[in-house]
mmCIF file of C-alpha atoms in Angstrom:
data_model
loop_
_atom_site.group_PDB
_atom_site.id
_atom_site.type_symbol
_atom_site.label_atom_id
_atom_site.label_comp_id
_atom_site.label_asym_id
_atom_site.label_seq_id
_atom_site.Cartn_x
_atom_site.Cartn_y
_atom_site.Cartn_z
ATOM 1 C CA MET A 1 26.569 36.636 -6.433
ATOM 2 C CA ALA A 2 27.700 38.369 -2.614
ATOM 3 C CA LEU A 3 24.938 39.839 -0.319
ATOM 4 C CA SER A 4 24.412 42.933 0.370
ATOM 5 C CA ARG A 5 24.952 44.115 3.868
ATOM 6 C CA THR A 6 20.974 44.225 4.377
ATOM 7 C CA GLN A 7 20.411 40.960 3.205
ATOM 8 C CA GLN A 8 23.149 39.184 5.628
ATOM 9 C CA ALA A 9 21.191 40.857 7.886
ATOM 10 C CA ASP A 10 17.751 39.450 6.696
ATOM 11 C CA ALA A 11 19.772 35.771 5.881
ATOM 12 C CA ARG A 12 20.745 35.481 9.905
ATOM 13 C CA PHE A 13 16.816 35.635 10.903
ATOM 14 C CA ALA A 14 15.642 34.307 7.681
ATOM 15 C CA ALA A 15 17.647 30.650 7.521
ATOM 16 C CA PRO A 16 16.819 30.038 11.112
ATOM 17 C CA LEU A 17 13.026 30.835 10.188
ATOM 18 C CA GLY A 18 13.184 28.231 6.799
ATOM 19 C CA ALA A 19 14.071 25.957 10.051
ATOM 20 C CA THR A 20 11.450 26.563 12.243
ATOM 21 C CA LEU A 21 9.027 26.268 9.217
ATOM 22 C CA MET A 22 10.496 22.597 8.607
ATOM 23 C CA GLY A 23 9.602 21.947 12.036
ATOM 24 C CA LEU A 24 5.763 23.795 12.353
ATOM 25 C CA ALA A 25 5.067 21.878 9.149
ATOM 26 C CA THR A 26 5.861 17.978 10.076
ATOM 27 C CA ALA A 27 3.536 19.486 13.751
ATOM 28 C CA LEU A 28 0.472 20.548 11.291
ATOM 29 C CA TRP A 29 0.709 17.362 9.381
ATOM 30 C CA GLY A 30 0.822 15.579 12.888
ATOM 31 C CA LEU A 31 -2.080 17.357 14.051
ATOM 32 C CA GLY A 32 -4.055 16.778 11.289
ATOM 33 C CA ARG A 33 -3.747 19.693 9.485
ATOM 34 C CA PRO A 34 -2.394 19.245 5.888
ATOM 35 C CA GLN A 35 -3.211 21.945 3.989
ATOM 36 C CA GLU A 36 -1.336 24.048 6.794
ATOM 37 C CA ALA A 37 1.650 21.865 6.889
ATOM 38 C CA LEU A 38 2.067 21.945 2.723
ATOM 39 C CA ALA A 39 1.606 26.240 3.218
ATOM 40 C CA VAL A 40 4.418 26.642 5.560
ATOM 41 C CA ALA A 41 6.053 23.563 3.816
ATOM 42 C CA ARG A 42 5.976 25.699 0.556
ATOM 43 C CA GLU A 43 7.249 28.860 2.480
ATOM 44 C CA SER A 44 10.081 27.064 4.038
ATOM 45 C CA ALA A 45 11.111 26.114 0.756
ATOM 46 C CA GLY A 46 10.847 29.553 -0.937
ATOM 47 C CA LEU A 47 12.706 30.834 1.621
ATOM 48 C CA TYR A 48 15.847 28.882 0.976
ATOM 49 C CA ARG A 49 15.408 28.961 -2.560
ATOM 50 C CA ARG A 50 16.340 32.519 -2.066
ATOM 51 C CA LEU A 51 19.110 32.332 0.621
ATOM 52 C CA ALA A 52 20.675 29.612 -1.775
ATOM 53 C CA ARG A 53 20.731 32.018 -5.024
ATOM 54 C CA ALA A 54 21.997 34.253 -3.208
ATOM 55 C CA ASP A 55 24.831 32.638 -1.023
ATOM 56 C CA ALA A 56 25.306 29.077 -2.388
ATOM 57 C CA ALA A 57 26.107 27.804 1.394
ATOM 58 C CA TYR A 58 22.526 27.618 1.803
ATOM 59 C CA ARG A 59 21.981 24.501 -0.818
ATOM 60 C CA PRO A 60 22.439 22.186 1.830
ATOM 61 C CA GLN A 61 19.204 23.394 3.566
ATOM 62 C CA LEU A 62 17.344 23.841 0.587
ATOM 63 C CA GLY A 63 18.064 20.733 -0.405
ATOM 64 C CA ASN A 64 16.218 19.310 3.075
ATOM 65 C CA ALA A 65 13.508 21.896 2.375
ATOM 66 C CA LEU A 66 12.602 19.956 -0.843
ATOM 67 C CA SER A 67 12.365 16.854 0.176
ATOM 68 C CA LEU A 68 10.173 17.755 3.121
ATOM 69 C CA LEU A 69 7.674 19.254 0.710
ATOM 70 C CA GLY A 70 8.195 16.532 -1.437
ATOM 71 C CA VAL A 71 7.129 14.070 1.531
ATOM 72 C CA VAL A 72 4.201 16.147 2.469
ATOM 73 C CA LEU A 73 3.237 16.591 -1.294
ATOM 74 C CA SER A 74 3.506 12.878 -2.079
ATOM 75 C CA ARG A 75 1.297 12.502 1.434
ATOM 76 C CA LEU A 76 -1.418 15.012 -0.252
ATOM 77 C CA GLY A 77 -1.344 12.823 -3.244
ATOM 78 C CA LEU A 78 -0.080 15.295 -5.440
ATOM 79 C CA ARG A 79 2.882 12.819 -6.457
ATOM 80 C CA ALA A 80 3.469 14.730 -9.531
ATOM 81 C CA GLU A 81 4.907 17.428 -7.968
ATOM 82 C CA ALA A 82 6.408 15.447 -5.495
ATOM 83 C CA LEU A 83 8.532 13.921 -7.823
ATOM 84 C CA LYS A 84 9.467 16.886 -9.335
ATOM 85 C CA VAL A 85 10.781 18.576 -6.246
ATOM 86 C CA THR A 86 12.150 14.995 -4.952
ATOM 87 C CA LYS A 87 14.913 15.412 -8.243
ATOM 88 C CA GLU A 88 15.832 18.419 -7.336
ATOM 89 C CA SER A 89 16.734 18.038 -4.285
ATOM 90 C CA VAL A 90 18.704 14.421 -4.984
ATOM 91 C CA ALA A 91 20.332 16.354 -7.742
ATOM 92 C CA LEU A 92 21.282 19.597 -5.345
ATOM 93 C CA TYR A 93 22.918 16.884 -2.976
ATOM 94 C CA ARG A 94 24.650 15.412 -5.759
ATOM 95 C CA ARG A 95 26.661 18.519 -6.747
ATOM 96 C CA LEU A 96 27.327 19.189 -3.315
ATOM 97 C CA ALA A 97 28.597 15.385 -2.401
ATOM 98 C CA SER A 98 30.604 15.149 -5.208
ATOM 99 C CA ALA A 99 32.120 19.016 -4.410
ATOM 100 C CA ASP A 100 32.540 17.183 -0.320
ATOM 101 C CA PRO A 101 31.650 14.040 -0.310
ATOM 102 C CA ALA A 102 31.932 13.252 3.373
ATOM 103 C CA ALA A 103 29.863 16.373 4.249
ATOM 104 C CA HIS A 104 26.761 15.352 1.809
ATOM 105 C CA ALA A 105 27.115 11.951 2.003
ATOM 106 C CA VAL A 106 23.330 11.553 4.437
ATOM 107 C CA GLY A 107 21.617 14.185 2.392
ATOM 108 C CA LEU A 108 22.517 12.575 -0.727
ATOM 109 C CA ALA A 109 21.307 9.280 1.121
ATOM 110 C CA GLN A 110 18.179 10.891 2.804
ATOM 111 C CA ALA A 111 17.377 12.831 -0.253
ATOM 112 C CA VAL A 112 17.779 9.502 -2.739
ATOM 113 C CA ASN A 113 15.590 7.222 -0.161
ATOM 114 C CA ASN A 114 13.265 9.726 -0.520
ATOM 115 C CA LEU A 115 13.304 9.244 -4.201
ATOM 116 C CA ALA A 116 12.772 5.906 -4.323
ATOM 117 C CA ARG A 117 9.683 6.503 -2.321
ATOM 118 C CA ARG A 118 8.069 9.173 -5.216
ATOM 119 C CA ARG A 119 8.842 6.911 -8.027
ATOM 120 C CA SER A 120 7.204 4.146 -6.524
ATOM 121 C CA ALA A 121 4.132 6.172 -5.972
ATOM 122 C CA ARG A 122 4.315 7.003 -9.727
ATOM 123 C CA ASN A 123 4.365 3.686 -10.474
ATOM 124 C CA HIS A 124 8.095 4.224 -12.184
ATOM 125 C CA LYS A 125 8.998 0.687 -11.235
ATOM 126 C CA ARG A 126 12.399 -0.003 -12.545
ATOM 127 C CA ARG A 127 13.782 3.283 -12.178
ATOM 128 C CA ALA A 128 12.310 3.371 -8.420
ATOM 129 C CA LEU A 129 14.853 0.187 -7.961
ATOM 130 C CA ARG A 130 17.268 1.650 -8.840
ATOM 131 C CA SER A 131 17.054 4.322 -6.586
ATOM 132 C CA ALA A 132 16.387 1.611 -3.952
ATOM 133 C CA GLN A 133 19.400 0.143 -4.501
ATOM 134 C CA GLU A 134 21.393 3.328 -4.163
ATOM 135 C CA ALA A 135 19.685 4.251 -1.087
ATOM 136 C CA VAL A 136 20.577 0.707 0.351
ATOM 137 C CA THR A 137 24.624 1.340 -0.604
ATOM 138 C CA LEU A 138 24.693 5.003 0.603
ATOM 139 C CA TYR A 139 23.308 3.767 3.709
ATOM 140 C CA ARG A 140 25.573 0.606 4.320
ATOM 141 C CA GLN A 141 28.724 2.812 3.259
ATOM 142 C CA LEU A 142 27.755 5.211 6.029
ATOM 143 C CA ALA A 143 26.942 2.162 8.440
ATOM 144 C CA ARG A 144 30.459 0.958 8.447
ATOM 145 C CA ALA A 145 31.636 4.223 9.451
ATOM 146 C CA GLU A 146 29.153 4.709 12.095
ATOM 147 C CA PRO A 147 27.064 1.805 12.645
ATOM 148 C CA ALA A 148 25.025 3.366 15.935
ATOM 149 C CA VAL A 149 24.127 6.158 13.666
ATOM 150 C CA HIS A 150 22.632 4.672 10.419
ATOM 151 C CA ARG A 151 22.253 0.817 10.701
ATOM 152 C CA ARG A 152 18.606 2.113 11.238
ATOM 153 C CA ASP A 153 18.633 4.125 8.502
ATOM 154 C CA VAL A 154 19.525 0.778 6.664
ATOM 155 C CA ALA A 155 16.548 -0.555 7.566
ATOM 156 C CA MET A 156 14.318 2.322 6.874
ATOM 157 C CA ALA A 157 15.864 1.892 3.197
ATOM 158 C CA LEU A 158 15.462 -2.225 2.569
ATOM 159 C CA GLY A 159 12.328 -1.413 3.569
ATOM 160 C CA ASN A 160 11.908 0.246 0.598
ATOM 161 C CA LEU A 161 13.658 -1.716 -1.480
ATOM 162 C CA ALA A 162 11.423 -4.016 0.010
ATOM 163 C CA ARG A 163 8.680 -1.885 -1.580
ATOM 164 C CA ALA A 164 10.283 -1.490 -5.230
ATOM 165 C CA HIS A 165 10.910 -5.144 -5.812
ATOM 166 C CA SER A 166 8.948 -6.753 -8.243
ATOM 167 C CA SER A 167 10.307 -10.136 -7.424
ATOM 168 C CA ARG A 168 8.426 -11.295 -4.225
ATOM 169 C CA GLU A 169 11.191 -13.160 -3.316
ATOM 170 C CA ALA A 170 13.973 -10.242 -3.532
ATOM 171 C CA SER A 171 11.311 -7.882 -1.018
ATOM 172 C CA LEU A 172 11.328 -10.755 1.420
ATOM 173 C CA ALA A 173 14.541 -10.889 1.907
ATOM 174 C CA ALA A 174 15.213 -6.851 1.715
ATOM 175 C CA ALA A 175 12.203 -6.784 4.877
ATOM 176 C CA GLU A 176 13.874 -10.042 6.485
ATOM 177 C CA GLU A 177 17.015 -8.002 6.200
ATOM 178 C CA SER A 178 14.750 -4.872 8.134
ATOM 179 C CA VAL A 179 13.389 -6.501 10.558
ATOM 180 C CA ALA A 180 16.397 -8.412 11.972
ATOM 181 C CA ILE A 181 18.567 -4.870 11.474
ATOM 182 C CA LEU A 182 15.105 -3.857 13.844
ATOM 183 C CA LEU A 183 14.948 -6.527 16.589
ATOM 184 C CA ASP A 184 18.597 -6.343 17.381
ATOM 185 C CA LEU A 185 18.634 -2.374 18.008
ATOM 186 C CA ASP A 186 15.672 -2.586 19.736
ATOM 187 C CA GLN A 187 17.813 -4.919 22.294
ATOM 188 C CA GLY A 188 20.015 -2.014 22.922
ATOM 189 C CA ASP A 189 17.461 0.613 22.638
ATOM 190 C CA PRO A 190 13.766 -1.155 23.227
ATOM 191 C CA ARG A 191 10.417 0.275 21.609
ATOM 192 C CA VAL A 192 12.781 3.294 20.394
ATOM 193 C CA HIS A 193 12.378 1.673 16.672
ATOM 194 C CA ASP A 194 8.755 0.702 17.120
ATOM 195 C CA ALA A 195 7.374 2.830 14.505
ATOM 196 C CA LEU A 196 9.736 1.871 11.882
ATOM 197 C CA LEU A 197 9.278 -1.833 12.419
ATOM 198 C CA ALA A 198 5.670 -1.787 12.651
ATOM 199 C CA ASP A 199 5.776 -0.630 8.703
ATOM 200 C CA VAL A 200 8.208 -3.234 7.888
ATOM 201 C CA LEU A 201 6.416 -6.039 9.831
ATOM 202 C CA SER A 202 3.462 -4.921 7.116
ATOM 203 C CA LEU A 203 6.371 -5.377 4.247
ATOM 204 C CA LEU A 204 7.118 -8.395 5.846
ATOM 205 C CA ALA A 205 3.828 -10.106 5.272
ATOM 206 C CA ALA A 206 3.486 -8.748 1.950
ATOM 207 C CA ALA A 207 5.925 -11.336 0.223
ATOM 208 C CA PRO A 208 4.957 -14.332 1.405
ATOM 209 C CA ALA A 209 0.710 -13.784 1.039
ATOM 210 C CA ASP A 210 1.899 -12.700 -2.402
ATOM 211 C CA LEU A 211 4.108 -15.943 -2.463
ATOM 212 C CA GLY A 212 0.581 -17.778 -1.440
ATOM 213 C CA ARG A 213 2.059 -18.558 2.110
ATOM 214 C CA LEU A 214 -1.202 -17.020 3.441
ATOM 215 C CA ARG A 215 -0.554 -18.239 6.952
ATOM 216 C CA GLU A 216 2.623 -17.654 7.680
ATOM 217 C CA ALA A 217 1.549 -13.952 6.449
ATOM 218 C CA ALA A 218 -1.350 -14.110 8.671
ATOM 219 C CA GLU A 219 0.964 -14.842 11.521
ATOM 220 C CA VAL A 220 2.904 -11.824 10.926
ATOM 221 C CA THR A 221 -0.288 -9.367 10.041
ATOM 222 C CA THR A 222 -1.206 -9.629 13.632
ATOM 223 C CA ARG A 223 2.164 -8.752 15.312
ATOM 224 C CA ALA A 224 2.289 -5.814 13.102
ATOM 225 C CA LEU A 225 -1.481 -4.842 13.605
ATOM 226 C CA ALA A 226 -0.379 -5.066 17.248
ATOM 227 C CA MET A 227 2.180 -2.599 16.778
ATOM 228 C CA MET A 228 0.786 -0.350 14.559
ATOM 229 C CA ARG A 229 -1.898 -0.021 16.978
ATOM 230 C CA GLU A 230 0.619 1.188 19.879
ATOM 231 C CA GLN A 231 1.797 3.922 17.204
ATOM 232 C CA ALA A 232 -1.523 5.105 16.517
ATOM 233 C CA ALA A 233 -2.224 5.775 20.204
ATOM 234 C CA ILE A 234 0.672 7.441 20.416
ATOM 235 C CA ASN A 235 -0.057 9.582 17.782
ATOM 236 C CA PRO A 236 -3.574 8.909 16.641
ATOM 237 C CA VAL A 237 -3.904 11.522 13.628
ATOM 238 C CA ALA A 238 -0.593 10.998 11.642
ATOM 239 C CA ARG A 239 -0.622 7.368 12.052
ATOM 240 C CA ARG A 240 -4.277 6.545 10.771
ATOM 241 C CA GLY A 241 -3.720 6.265 7.372
ATOM 242 C CA ASP A 242 -0.914 3.698 8.231
ATOM 243 C CA LEU A 243 -3.237 1.859 11.124
ATOM 244 C CA ALA A 244 -5.930 2.201 8.062
ATOM 245 C CA LEU A 245 -3.351 0.283 5.370
ATOM 246 C CA ALA A 246 -2.529 -2.400 8.118
ATOM 247 C CA LEU A 247 -5.966 -3.397 9.265
ATOM 248 C CA ALA A 248 -6.904 -3.574 5.344
ATOM 249 C CA PHE A 249 -3.664 -5.718 4.637
ATOM 250 C CA HIS A 250 -5.074 -7.722 7.743
ATOM 251 C CA ALA A 251 -8.667 -8.237 6.718
ATOM 252 C CA ARG A 252 -7.286 -9.228 2.992
ATOM 253 C CA VAL A 253 -4.468 -12.156 4.201
ATOM 254 C CA ARG A 254 -7.553 -13.626 6.531
ATOM 255 C CA ALA A 255 -9.627 -13.293 2.740
ATOM 256 C CA GLY A 256 -7.439 -15.327 1.131
ATOM 257 C CA ALA A 257 -6.645 -18.018 3.987
ATOM 258 C CA GLY A 258 -10.280 -18.261 4.394
ATOM 259 C CA THR A 259 -9.531 -18.688 7.864
ATOM 260 C CA ASP A 260 -10.312 -16.114 11.130
ATOM 261 C CA LEU A 261 -12.676 -14.718 8.927
ATOM 262 C CA ALA A 262 -14.773 -12.816 11.355
ATOM 263 C CA GLU A 263 -11.457 -11.025 12.054
ATOM 264 C CA GLY A 264 -10.868 -9.725 8.612
ATOM 265 C CA LEU A 265 -14.006 -8.951 8.206
ATOM 266 C CA ALA A 266 -14.206 -6.755 11.786
ATOM 267 C CA ALA A 267 -10.706 -5.498 10.539
ATOM 268 C CA ALA A 268 -12.203 -4.368 7.598
ATOM 269 C CA THR A 269 -15.061 -2.208 8.754
ATOM 270 C CA GLU A 270 -12.809 -0.589 10.495
ATOM 271 C CA ALA A 271 -10.454 0.132 8.047
ATOM 272 C CA VAL A 272 -13.820 1.319 6.059
ATOM 273 C CA GLY A 273 -14.158 3.889 8.993
ATOM 274 C CA LEU A 274 -11.148 5.600 8.826
ATOM 275 C CA MET A 275 -10.168 5.316 4.958
ATOM 276 C CA ARG A 276 -13.633 6.910 5.065
ATOM 277 C CA GLU A 277 -12.592 10.013 7.399
ATOM 278 C CA LEU A 278 -9.163 10.380 5.283
ATOM 279 C CA ALA A 279 -10.634 10.544 1.894
ATOM 280 C CA ALA A 280 -13.033 13.149 2.778
ATOM 281 C CA GLU A 281 -10.017 15.382 4.215
ATOM 282 C CA VAL A 282 -7.773 13.863 1.491
ATOM 283 C CA PRO A 283 -9.760 12.803 -1.687
ATOM 284 C CA GLN A 284 -6.985 12.244 -3.818
ATOM 285 C CA MET A 285 -5.058 10.703 -1.645
ATOM 286 C CA TYR A 286 -7.476 8.181 -0.151
ATOM 287 C CA ALA A 287 -10.572 8.004 -2.730
ATOM 288 C CA SER A 288 -9.699 4.827 -4.322
ATOM 289 C CA SER A 289 -8.371 3.287 -1.370
ATOM 290 C CA LEU A 290 -11.657 3.361 0.023
ATOM 291 C CA ALA A 291 -13.657 2.349 -2.685
ATOM 292 C CA GLU A 292 -10.864 -0.930 -2.623
ATOM 293 C CA VAL A 293 -11.671 -1.709 1.590
ATOM 294 C CA ARG A 294 -15.040 -1.426 0.770
ATOM 295 C CA ALA A 295 -14.700 -4.443 -1.269
ATOM 296 C CA LEU A 296 -12.645 -6.428 0.774
ATOM 297 C CA GLU A 297 -15.557 -5.448 3.192
ATOM 298 C CA ASP A 298 -18.212 -6.796 0.922
ATOM 299 C CA ARG A 299 -16.029 -9.532 0.054
ATOM 300 C CA LEU A 300 -15.871 -10.992 3.777
ATOM 301 C CA ARG A 301 -19.095 -10.478 4.856
ATOM 302 C CA ALA A 302 -19.902 -12.439 2.013
ATOM 303 C CA LEU A 303 -17.565 -15.185 3.158
ATOM 304 C CA THR A 304 -18.412 -14.935 6.740
ATOM 305 C CA PRO A 305 -20.983 -17.147 7.794
ATOM 306 C CA PRO A 306 -23.822 -15.456 9.972
ATOM 307 C CA PRO A 307 -23.693 -15.942 14.127
ATOM 308 C CA GLY A 308 -24.698 -19.284 15.111
ATOM 309 C CA ALA A 309 -24.499 -20.532 11.749
ATOM 310 C CA GLY A 310 -23.232 -24.195 11.197
#
């Protein structure tokens, strides 16, 4: 249906407001104000939903706003709702891409990639894997046309594929390819891709650890943790959860390998401190992780000889 003259005037301001609200939601999350970020993300999605009902031209913005809302909901542990809005975003982009593939290929790839993460969080393993594979395929197609723009996206999607694979060998292959792409990109733009590389290095460590190649995994976790510390120093609030997970995995690999136990215990203790802060703020997201890291700390404390022993 057509917008009235008054609605058209409102839309001229409403659409930029929606974009501003999306940026504000991202900033609020980075400042450690998750509930405010959620409220603003909901407001942006609601605004674009109203605009899109009146004028189909706003459907791409609605799809983008729904994707962001799904990310914020997932980070707050509201995974069922996050999956629901992300599915809506994908369905919307599929319709748009069927009508105009070139205009909406990027939006569809982003939405499908997010859907893979949301399905993984809900433990929908087969569906998560299918979405991750589709996202990699979509981004590879985009990268063939514009490699300078989309090779990083391929690396990101490969990271999600590594998370989704139940096969450790396939997960390792995806993570290795992702790291190789990022290291190659780093030659042209040093340090630009470090945040993503830090994440993918943790995945690269997980696969050999699960395959029993613990010494190899320990070398990678050392590098991954160092990079994650750098990212946490740049943005300490937004990267606390990632740093806590990197510390916990660093500790778990050492406990499994039976080497560098004192270092592993120190990492576990640091992870517990970070997880305690996060669980106080977002209990539905971090309470179970805190319990797991505490158990790991206790295990390492029992394994680690006291100073001066031996």
